[in-house]
Short mmCIF file of C-alpha atoms in Angstrom, two decimals:
data_model
loop_
_atom_site.label_atom_id
_atom_site.label_comp_id
_atom_site.label_asym_id
_atom_site.label_seq_id
_atom_site.Cartn_x
_atom_site.Cartn_y
_atom_site.Cartn_z
CA MET A 1 24.62 77.06 172.12
CA ILE A 2 27.77 75.49 173.43
CA VAL A 3 30.36 78.05 174.47
CA LYS A 4 33.95 76.84 174.67
CA GLU A 5 35.67 78.08 177.77
CA ILE A 6 38.81 79.80 176.58
CA ASN A 7 41.22 81.86 178.62
CA HIS A 8 40.88 85.35 177.46
CA HIS A 9 44.02 87.43 177.88
CA MET A 10 43.76 91.00 176.82
CA ASP A 11 46.60 93.37 177.32
CA GLY A 12 47.59 91.31 180.28
CA ASN A 13 44.10 91.39 181.86
CA ASP A 14 41.50 88.63 182.02
CA ILE A 15 38.07 89.52 180.55
CA SER A 16 35.24 87.36 181.61
CA LEU A 17 33.36 85.26 179.15
CA ALA A 18 30.19 87.10 180.12
CA VAL A 19 31.69 90.45 178.98
CA ILE A 20 32.99 88.96 175.76
CA LYS A 21 29.57 87.61 174.90
CA ARG A 22 28.07 91.11 175.38
CA LEU A 23 30.60 92.79 173.13
CA PRO A 24 28.91 91.98 169.75
CA ARG A 25 25.76 93.62 171.15
CA TYR A 26 27.66 96.75 172.16
CA TYR A 27 29.22 96.77 168.66
CA ARG A 28 25.73 96.54 166.99
CA TYR A 29 24.44 99.59 168.96
CA LEU A 30 27.58 101.58 168.36
CA GLU A 31 27.41 100.81 164.67
CA GLU A 32 23.79 102.12 164.68
CA LEU A 33 24.81 105.26 166.46
CA LEU A 34 27.64 105.92 164.00
CA ASP A 35 25.26 105.34 161.08
CA ASN A 36 23.02 107.94 162.63
CA GLY A 37 25.88 110.43 163.05
CA VAL A 38 26.00 110.32 166.84
CA GLU A 39 29.48 111.29 168.04
CA ARG A 40 29.26 110.96 171.73
CA ILE A 41 27.05 109.02 174.12
CA SER A 42 26.81 108.81 177.85
CA SER A 43 26.59 105.38 179.58
CA GLY A 44 23.07 106.53 180.75
CA ASP A 45 21.80 107.10 177.20
CA LEU A 46 23.46 103.83 175.95
CA SER A 47 21.86 102.08 178.93
CA VAL A 48 18.36 103.30 177.98
CA ARG A 49 18.79 102.17 174.38
CA MET A 50 20.37 98.79 175.25
CA ASN A 51 18.05 98.10 178.27
CA VAL A 52 21.15 97.36 180.42
CA THR A 53 22.06 99.31 183.56
CA ALA A 54 24.46 102.17 183.17
CA SER A 55 26.75 100.70 185.78
CA GLN A 56 26.84 97.40 183.90
CA ILE A 57 27.92 99.27 180.74
CA ARG A 58 30.62 101.26 182.63
CA GLN A 59 31.85 98.07 184.23
CA ASP A 60 32.03 96.20 180.94
CA LEU A 61 33.72 98.96 179.03
CA ASN A 62 36.15 99.62 181.85
CA ASN A 63 37.70 96.27 181.02
CA PHE A 64 39.15 97.86 177.99
CA GLY A 65 40.22 100.97 179.81
CA GLY A 66 39.79 104.64 179.21
CA PHE A 67 37.04 104.85 176.66
CA GLY A 68 34.83 107.10 178.65
CA GLN A 69 35.27 110.38 180.62
CA GLN A 70 33.16 111.54 183.53
CA GLY A 71 30.49 113.95 182.32
CA TYR A 72 31.69 113.68 178.75
CA GLY A 73 30.53 110.27 177.67
CA TYR A 74 32.00 107.87 175.17
CA ASN A 75 33.51 108.75 171.86
CA VAL A 76 31.38 106.48 169.63
CA ALA A 77 33.76 106.07 166.74
CA TYR A 78 36.65 105.32 169.02
CA LEU A 79 34.76 102.79 171.15
CA HIS A 80 33.39 101.23 167.93
CA ASP A 81 36.82 100.82 166.42
CA GLU A 82 38.33 99.48 169.72
CA ILE A 83 35.57 96.86 170.06
CA ALA A 84 36.01 95.97 166.40
CA ARG A 85 39.67 95.42 167.06
CA ILE A 86 39.05 93.25 170.09
CA LEU A 87 36.45 91.20 168.18
CA GLY A 88 38.96 90.81 165.35
CA ILE A 89 36.68 92.46 162.84
CA ASP A 90 39.05 95.40 162.15
CA HIS A 91 40.42 93.28 159.26
CA THR A 92 38.78 91.02 156.71
CA HIS A 93 38.13 87.33 157.10
CA SER A 94 37.70 84.91 154.04
CA ILE A 95 34.80 82.51 154.31
CA ILE A 96 33.63 79.64 152.25
CA ILE A 97 30.14 78.21 152.48
CA VAL A 98 29.49 74.43 152.22
CA GLY A 99 25.87 73.75 151.43
CA ALA A 100 24.32 75.92 148.68
CA GLY A 101 20.71 75.47 149.90
CA ASN A 102 18.49 78.27 151.04
CA LEU A 103 20.43 78.75 154.30
CA GLY A 104 23.83 78.88 152.44
CA LYS A 105 22.37 81.36 149.98
CA ALA A 106 20.82 83.47 152.80
CA ILE A 107 24.32 83.78 154.33
CA ALA A 108 26.05 84.38 151.05
CA ASN A 109 23.58 87.21 150.24
CA TYR A 110 23.67 88.89 153.65
CA ALA A 111 25.33 92.13 152.92
CA ASN A 112 25.93 93.04 156.55
CA PHE A 113 28.46 90.27 156.99
CA GLU A 114 30.57 91.77 154.20
CA LYS A 115 30.27 95.18 155.78
CA ARG A 116 31.83 93.76 158.83
CA GLY A 117 34.72 92.25 156.84
CA PHE A 118 33.46 88.64 156.44
CA VAL A 119 34.04 88.05 152.67
CA VAL A 120 32.46 84.99 151.03
CA ARG A 121 35.11 83.67 148.67
CA GLY A 122 33.34 80.53 147.39
CA MET A 123 30.47 78.12 147.79
CA PHE A 124 30.42 74.32 147.60
CA ASP A 125 27.83 71.67 147.36
CA SER A 126 27.87 67.84 146.93
CA ASN A 127 24.62 67.94 144.82
CA PRO A 128 25.65 67.74 141.03
CA SER A 129 22.43 69.60 140.11
CA VAL A 130 23.43 72.54 142.26
CA VAL A 131 27.11 72.62 141.32
CA GLY A 132 27.71 75.27 138.63
CA SER A 133 24.65 77.26 139.55
CA GLU A 134 25.26 80.95 140.26
CA CYS A 135 25.13 82.63 143.65
CA ARG A 136 26.11 86.25 144.05
CA GLY A 137 27.94 86.13 140.69
CA SER A 138 30.06 83.15 141.36
CA LYS A 139 29.57 79.47 140.50
CA VAL A 140 28.90 76.80 143.18
CA MET A 141 31.89 74.39 143.19
CA PRO A 142 31.94 70.61 143.74
CA MET A 143 33.07 69.37 147.15
CA GLU A 144 36.16 67.75 145.61
CA MET A 145 37.63 71.26 145.07
CA MET A 146 37.14 72.50 148.64
CA LYS A 147 40.42 71.30 150.14
CA ASP A 148 42.71 72.93 147.61
CA PHE A 149 40.52 75.99 147.53
CA ILE A 150 40.98 76.56 151.23
CA ARG A 151 44.68 76.03 151.03
CA ASP A 152 45.28 78.13 147.92
CA ASN A 153 43.20 81.04 149.13
CA GLY A 154 44.05 81.11 152.82
CA ILE A 155 40.40 80.68 153.80
CA GLU A 156 39.92 81.16 157.56
CA ILE A 157 36.21 80.34 158.16
CA LEU A 158 33.97 77.48 157.00
CA ALA A 159 30.28 78.08 157.19
CA LEU A 160 28.76 74.62 157.33
CA THR A 161 25.07 74.82 156.21
CA ILE A 162 24.44 71.20 155.49
CA PRO A 163 22.41 68.56 157.32
CA LYS A 164 24.32 66.44 159.84
CA THR A 165 25.25 63.68 157.40
CA ASN A 166 28.86 64.29 156.35
CA ALA A 167 29.31 67.32 158.54
CA ASN A 168 32.10 65.86 160.54
CA GLU A 169 33.80 64.53 157.35
CA VAL A 170 33.71 67.99 155.65
CA ALA A 171 35.01 69.59 158.90
CA ARG A 172 37.87 67.02 158.96
CA ILE A 173 38.97 67.87 155.49
CA ALA A 174 38.65 71.60 156.06
CA VAL A 175 40.76 71.29 159.23
CA GLU A 176 43.49 69.40 157.32
CA ALA A 177 43.49 72.20 154.72
CA GLY A 178 44.13 74.71 157.57
CA ILE A 179 40.75 76.26 158.37
CA ARG A 180 40.74 78.32 161.56
CA GLY A 181 37.09 78.44 162.51
CA ILE A 182 33.84 76.67 161.75
CA TRP A 183 30.40 78.33 161.87
CA ASN A 184 28.32 75.32 162.33
CA PHE A 185 24.64 75.19 161.34
CA ALA A 186 24.59 71.35 161.05
CA HIS A 187 22.43 69.79 163.72
CA MET A 188 25.21 68.03 165.53
CA ASP A 189 28.28 68.73 167.56
CA LEU A 190 31.57 68.61 165.56
CA THR A 191 34.72 66.94 166.68
CA VAL A 192 37.78 69.17 165.81
CA PRO A 193 41.25 69.77 167.19
CA ASP A 194 41.58 72.24 170.11
CA ASN A 195 43.11 74.97 167.90
CA VAL A 196 40.00 75.10 165.58
CA VAL A 197 37.21 77.24 166.87
CA VAL A 198 33.58 76.12 166.40
CA GLU A 199 30.66 78.45 166.78
CA ASN A 200 27.39 76.50 166.72
CA VAL A 201 24.02 77.87 165.55
CA HIS A 202 21.64 75.16 166.46
CA LEU A 203 18.38 76.56 165.15
CA SER A 204 16.16 73.74 166.35
CA GLU A 205 17.48 74.09 169.89
CA SER A 206 16.68 77.84 169.70
CA LEU A 207 13.13 76.95 168.60
CA MET A 208 12.77 74.52 171.47
CA THR A 209 13.93 77.19 173.92
CA LEU A 210 11.20 79.40 172.51
CA SER A 211 8.64 76.69 172.80
CA TYR A 212 9.69 76.11 176.42
CA ASN A 213 9.43 79.77 177.38
CA ILE A 214 5.96 79.93 175.79
CA SER A 215 4.83 76.89 177.78
CA ARG A 216 6.11 78.52 180.98
CA GLN A 217 4.01 81.69 180.20
CA LYS A 218 0.77 79.66 180.11
CA MET B 1 21.78 86.13 172.68
CA ILE B 2 19.67 87.75 175.36
CA VAL B 3 17.93 85.31 177.74
CA LYS B 4 14.93 86.55 179.59
CA GLU B 5 15.18 85.59 183.26
CA ILE B 6 11.98 83.85 184.00
CA ASN B 7 10.99 81.97 187.08
CA HIS B 8 10.71 78.35 186.20
CA HIS B 9 8.32 76.36 188.24
CA MET B 10 8.07 72.63 187.48
CA ASP B 11 5.92 70.33 189.56
CA GLY B 12 6.65 72.76 192.39
CA ASN B 13 10.45 72.79 191.94
CA ASP B 14 12.69 75.43 190.66
CA ILE B 15 14.86 74.46 187.71
CA SER B 16 17.84 76.67 187.04
CA LEU B 17 18.07 78.47 183.67
CA ALA B 18 21.38 76.70 183.03
CA VAL B 19 19.64 73.31 183.16
CA ILE B 20 16.86 74.50 180.92
CA LYS B 21 19.30 75.69 178.36
CA ARG B 22 20.85 72.24 178.20
CA LEU B 23 17.56 70.46 177.76
CA PRO B 24 17.33 70.87 173.98
CA ARG B 25 20.77 69.32 173.56
CA TYR B 26 19.76 66.32 175.70
CA TYR B 27 16.65 66.08 173.60
CA ARG B 28 18.71 66.03 170.40
CA TYR B 29 20.94 63.26 171.63
CA LEU B 30 18.00 61.17 172.91
CA GLU B 31 16.23 61.61 169.55
CA GLU B 32 19.32 60.19 167.82
CA LEU B 33 19.42 57.28 170.17
CA LEU B 34 15.75 56.58 169.50
CA ASP B 35 16.29 56.74 165.78
CA ASN B 36 19.11 54.21 166.18
CA GLY B 37 16.79 51.87 168.21
CA VAL B 38 18.70 52.32 171.47
CA GLU B 39 16.40 51.60 174.40
CA ARG B 40 18.52 52.14 177.51
CA ILE B 41 21.62 54.32 178.15
CA SER B 42 23.73 54.79 181.25
CA SER B 43 24.73 58.27 182.26
CA GLY B 44 28.29 57.10 181.60
CA ASP B 45 27.55 56.29 177.94
CA LEU B 46 25.47 59.41 177.46
CA SER B 47 28.32 61.44 178.99
CA VAL B 48 30.89 60.17 176.51
CA ARG B 49 28.56 60.91 173.56
CA MET B 50 27.70 64.38 174.75
CA ASN B 51 31.13 65.33 176.14
CA VAL B 52 29.63 66.30 179.51
CA THR B 53 30.49 64.63 182.78
CA ALA B 54 28.24 61.80 183.94
CA SER B 55 27.64 63.57 187.24
CA GLN B 56 26.51 66.69 185.38
CA ILE B 57 24.00 64.50 183.45
CA ARG B 58 22.73 62.76 186.60
CA GLN B 59 22.39 66.15 188.30
CA ASP B 60 20.60 67.76 185.42
CA LEU B 61 18.08 64.82 184.93
CA ASN B 62 17.55 64.47 188.66
CA ASN B 63 15.72 67.86 188.41
CA PHE B 64 12.95 66.02 186.76
CA GLY B 65 13.03 63.02 189.12
CA GLY B 66 13.12 59.28 188.71
CA PHE B 67 14.24 58.85 185.11
CA GLY B 68 17.25 56.68 185.92
CA GLN B 69 17.88 53.66 188.05
CA GLN B 70 21.29 52.72 189.53
CA GLY B 71 22.95 50.08 187.33
CA TYR B 72 20.18 50.08 184.91
CA GLY B 73 20.47 53.42 183.05
CA TYR B 74 17.82 55.62 181.53
CA ASN B 75 14.90 54.56 179.54
CA VAL B 76 15.50 56.49 176.35
CA ALA B 77 11.96 56.72 175.07
CA TYR B 78 10.58 57.77 178.41
CA LEU B 79 13.28 60.45 179.00
CA HIS B 80 12.78 61.68 175.45
CA ASP B 81 9.08 62.07 175.95
CA GLU B 82 9.46 63.71 179.34
CA ILE B 83 11.95 66.28 178.02
CA ALA B 84 9.55 66.85 175.01
CA ARG B 85 6.75 67.58 177.48
CA ILE B 86 8.88 69.93 179.52
CA LEU B 87 10.01 71.72 176.36
CA GLY B 88 6.37 72.00 175.20
CA ILE B 89 7.11 70.00 171.95
CA ASP B 90 4.76 67.12 172.85
CA HIS B 91 2.10 69.02 170.95
CA THR B 92 2.16 71.05 167.72
CA HIS B 93 2.85 74.78 167.44
CA SER B 94 1.60 76.87 164.49
CA ILE B 95 4.14 79.16 162.97
CA ILE B 96 4.01 81.86 160.36
CA ILE B 97 7.12 83.22 158.61
CA VAL B 98 7.39 86.91 157.79
CA GLY B 99 10.05 87.46 155.17
CA ALA B 100 10.08 85.08 152.20
CA GLY B 101 13.79 85.54 151.33
CA ASN B 102 16.36 82.81 151.45
CA LEU B 103 16.34 82.63 155.28
CA GLY B 104 12.58 82.48 155.47
CA LYS B 105 12.56 79.69 152.81
CA ALA B 106 15.34 77.78 154.60
CA ILE B 107 13.18 77.71 157.72
CA ALA B 108 9.96 76.82 155.80
CA ASN B 109 11.74 73.90 154.17
CA TYR B 110 13.50 72.57 157.21
CA ALA B 111 11.77 69.23 157.72
CA ASN B 112 13.13 68.62 161.30
CA PHE B 113 11.13 71.55 162.67
CA GLU B 114 7.90 69.92 161.45
CA LYS B 115 9.02 66.56 162.92
CA ARG B 116 9.19 68.33 166.24
CA GLY B 117 5.73 69.71 165.94
CA PHE B 118 6.47 73.17 164.50
CA VAL B 119 4.06 73.52 161.58
CA VAL B 120 4.51 76.41 159.18
CA ARG B 121 1.01 77.61 158.31
CA GLY B 122 1.80 80.63 156.16
CA MET B 123 4.46 82.92 154.80
CA PHE B 124 4.25 86.75 154.32
CA ASP B 125 6.23 89.31 152.53
CA SER B 126 5.96 93.01 151.80
CA ASN B 127 7.57 92.79 148.38
CA PRO B 128 4.88 92.62 145.68
CA SER B 129 7.14 90.62 143.36
CA VAL B 130 7.43 87.87 146.01
CA VAL B 131 3.76 87.79 147.07
CA GLY B 132 1.93 85.03 145.29
CA SER B 133 5.07 82.95 144.69
CA GLU B 134 4.96 79.38 145.96
CA CYS B 135 6.93 78.01 148.87
CA ARG B 136 6.29 74.48 150.02
CA GLY B 137 3.14 74.30 148.15
CA SER B 138 1.50 77.42 149.56
CA LYS B 139 1.47 80.97 148.28
CA VAL B 140 3.26 83.82 149.92
CA MET B 141 0.70 86.36 151.27
CA PRO B 142 0.90 90.10 151.49
CA MET B 143 1.63 91.72 154.85
CA GLU B 144 -1.92 93.20 155.05
CA MET B 145 -3.27 89.75 155.55
CA MET B 146 -0.98 88.80 158.48
CA LYS B 147 -3.10 90.20 161.36
CA ASP B 148 -6.32 88.42 160.46
CA PHE B 149 -4.42 85.24 159.54
CA ILE B 150 -2.84 85.01 163.08
CA ARG B 151 -6.26 85.64 164.68
CA ASP B 152 -8.26 83.23 162.43
CA ASN B 153 -5.72 80.40 162.66
CA GLY B 154 -4.63 80.74 166.25
CA ILE B 155 -0.98 81.17 165.22
CA GLU B 156 1.39 80.90 168.19
CA ILE B 157 4.85 81.76 166.79
CA LEU B 158 6.06 84.43 164.37
CA ALA B 159 9.44 83.76 162.69
CA LEU B 160 10.70 87.19 161.82
CA THR B 161 13.27 86.80 158.92
CA ILE B 162 13.31 90.37 157.70
CA PRO B 163 15.96 93.12 158.03
CA LYS B 164 15.61 95.39 160.97
CA THR B 165 13.56 98.00 159.13
CA ASN B 166 9.85 97.43 160.07
CA ALA B 167 10.67 94.54 162.44
CA ASN B 168 9.17 96.30 165.46
CA GLU B 169 6.14 97.39 163.49
CA VAL B 170 5.48 93.79 162.31
CA ALA B 171 5.97 92.55 165.90
CA ARG B 172 3.52 95.14 167.28
CA ILE B 173 0.77 93.99 164.80
CA ALA B 174 1.48 90.32 165.53
CA VAL B 175 1.26 90.95 169.23
CA GLU B 176 -2.03 92.79 168.83
CA ALA B 177 -3.31 89.71 166.93
CA GLY B 178 -2.38 87.45 169.83
CA ILE B 179 1.03 85.97 168.91
CA ARG B 180 2.65 84.24 171.89
CA GLY B 181 6.26 84.03 170.78
CA ILE B 182 8.61 85.62 168.25
CA TRP B 183 11.65 83.85 166.76
CA ASN B 184 13.61 86.98 165.88
CA PHE B 185 16.29 86.92 163.12
CA ALA B 186 16.06 90.71 162.54
CA HIS B 187 19.27 92.35 163.60
CA MET B 188 17.75 94.31 166.42
CA ASP B 189 16.13 93.90 169.85
CA LEU B 190 12.36 93.88 169.67
CA THR B 191 10.16 95.73 172.16
CA VAL B 192 7.21 93.60 173.09
CA PRO B 193 4.97 93.21 176.19
CA ASP B 194 6.19 90.92 179.07
CA ASN B 195 3.82 88.07 178.16
CA VAL B 196 5.27 87.66 174.72
CA VAL B 197 8.40 85.58 174.53
CA VAL B 198 11.27 86.58 172.20
CA GLU B 199 14.03 84.21 171.13
CA ASN B 200 16.77 86.05 169.28
CA VAL B 201 19.03 84.49 166.61
CA HIS B 202 21.59 87.27 165.91
CA LEU B 203 23.65 85.69 163.22
CA SER B 204 26.11 88.53 162.90
CA GLU B 205 26.76 88.45 166.61
CA SER B 206 27.44 84.79 166.34
CA LEU B 207 29.95 85.43 163.53
CA MET B 208 31.68 88.13 165.64
CA THR B 209 32.02 85.69 168.55
CA LEU B 210 33.63 83.23 166.06
CA SER B 211 36.01 85.93 164.89
CA TYR B 212 36.85 86.89 168.43
CA ASN B 213 37.72 83.27 169.34
CA ILE B 214 39.90 82.90 166.24
CA SER B 215 41.78 86.09 167.14
CA ARG B 216 42.40 84.76 170.66
CA GLN B 217 43.83 81.49 169.24
CA LYS B 218 46.40 83.39 167.30
#
């Protein structure tokens, strides 16, 4: 996965990319604690659950200041909400999915995304035999409608679940229409302007990493 | 994504984890060059395509020794095959998929994986209404059959495309049956013995990272 190096400024402080990359995992654990009705947790307990040292946790969370108190632990709901705010998931994001194949449908149907404020507003496909079919109660639209749809509905995120052919062309049109971020499952690196964020999920690279690590174990 | 720190020994040399993580991307570009009939490439040309400095490329590939020659460039087929060998994708790997939902189907149908030697040998699901349905010409099997199937067919990799409920239990049974690696899409961290490799694809964490980076751009 390619990570863009961005300068992170947070309330005047710099937060390292390494910390930022760990935040979603903290969020996932805090969400689980909340779901289980846990109100407070010590860095020690969180450390056992997350398999990270307690001092790492204290260091990481100190970046955001004042969430924990000595001998008292962290207020789970407060920490959960603060991290949500930092991650920008304290408000909703509109998504469209381009590519209504199995992967596109898997994403459209994944309820957890919606729970975290990512709302799928439409799906598009270039295949005429797929256009018009239903997915989660709404009809798959033809590609020609994408540009206006992004503009008219203020869509922020494009989930790109098509093969590499046309991926850059679709990205180009979406950028023209004002898209802010692309969640890229296409097996290629996209070329976009600097103000558009790309998050790559290269599944075959992930599978190769797995294969490599298995080979090393032999 | 959690990366296990493993000591990498390669022909007696240590290769850094950072280099290893870049190899699948090199492989992807070399594969593309091969498909386009390109026989040789200079580090300069590769650097433009991959948007990495030429010196980074030379440094990375020097780890494996002797692939390039000054003023001559890299032999694409040779480099491609060497990286395949290092990644352990010069031979086939047997996979089973547990979870025959959209995500499981997307993986089963993804032809590129097979091209790289990852062969899906069977799919399993706990839902009786899904068991027996066809996917890529073979029938989805009930979970009860998984353990013997892994054993009898020497399955190496388990792709886990189920929600977090039961994920650890399925992993435990698969490990007992001799699985070597788990490609984990379940939204949780698995607990497995040290000799079993886990590669996590946490899609919601990836989406949160995208959201974070969009927030920072504002």
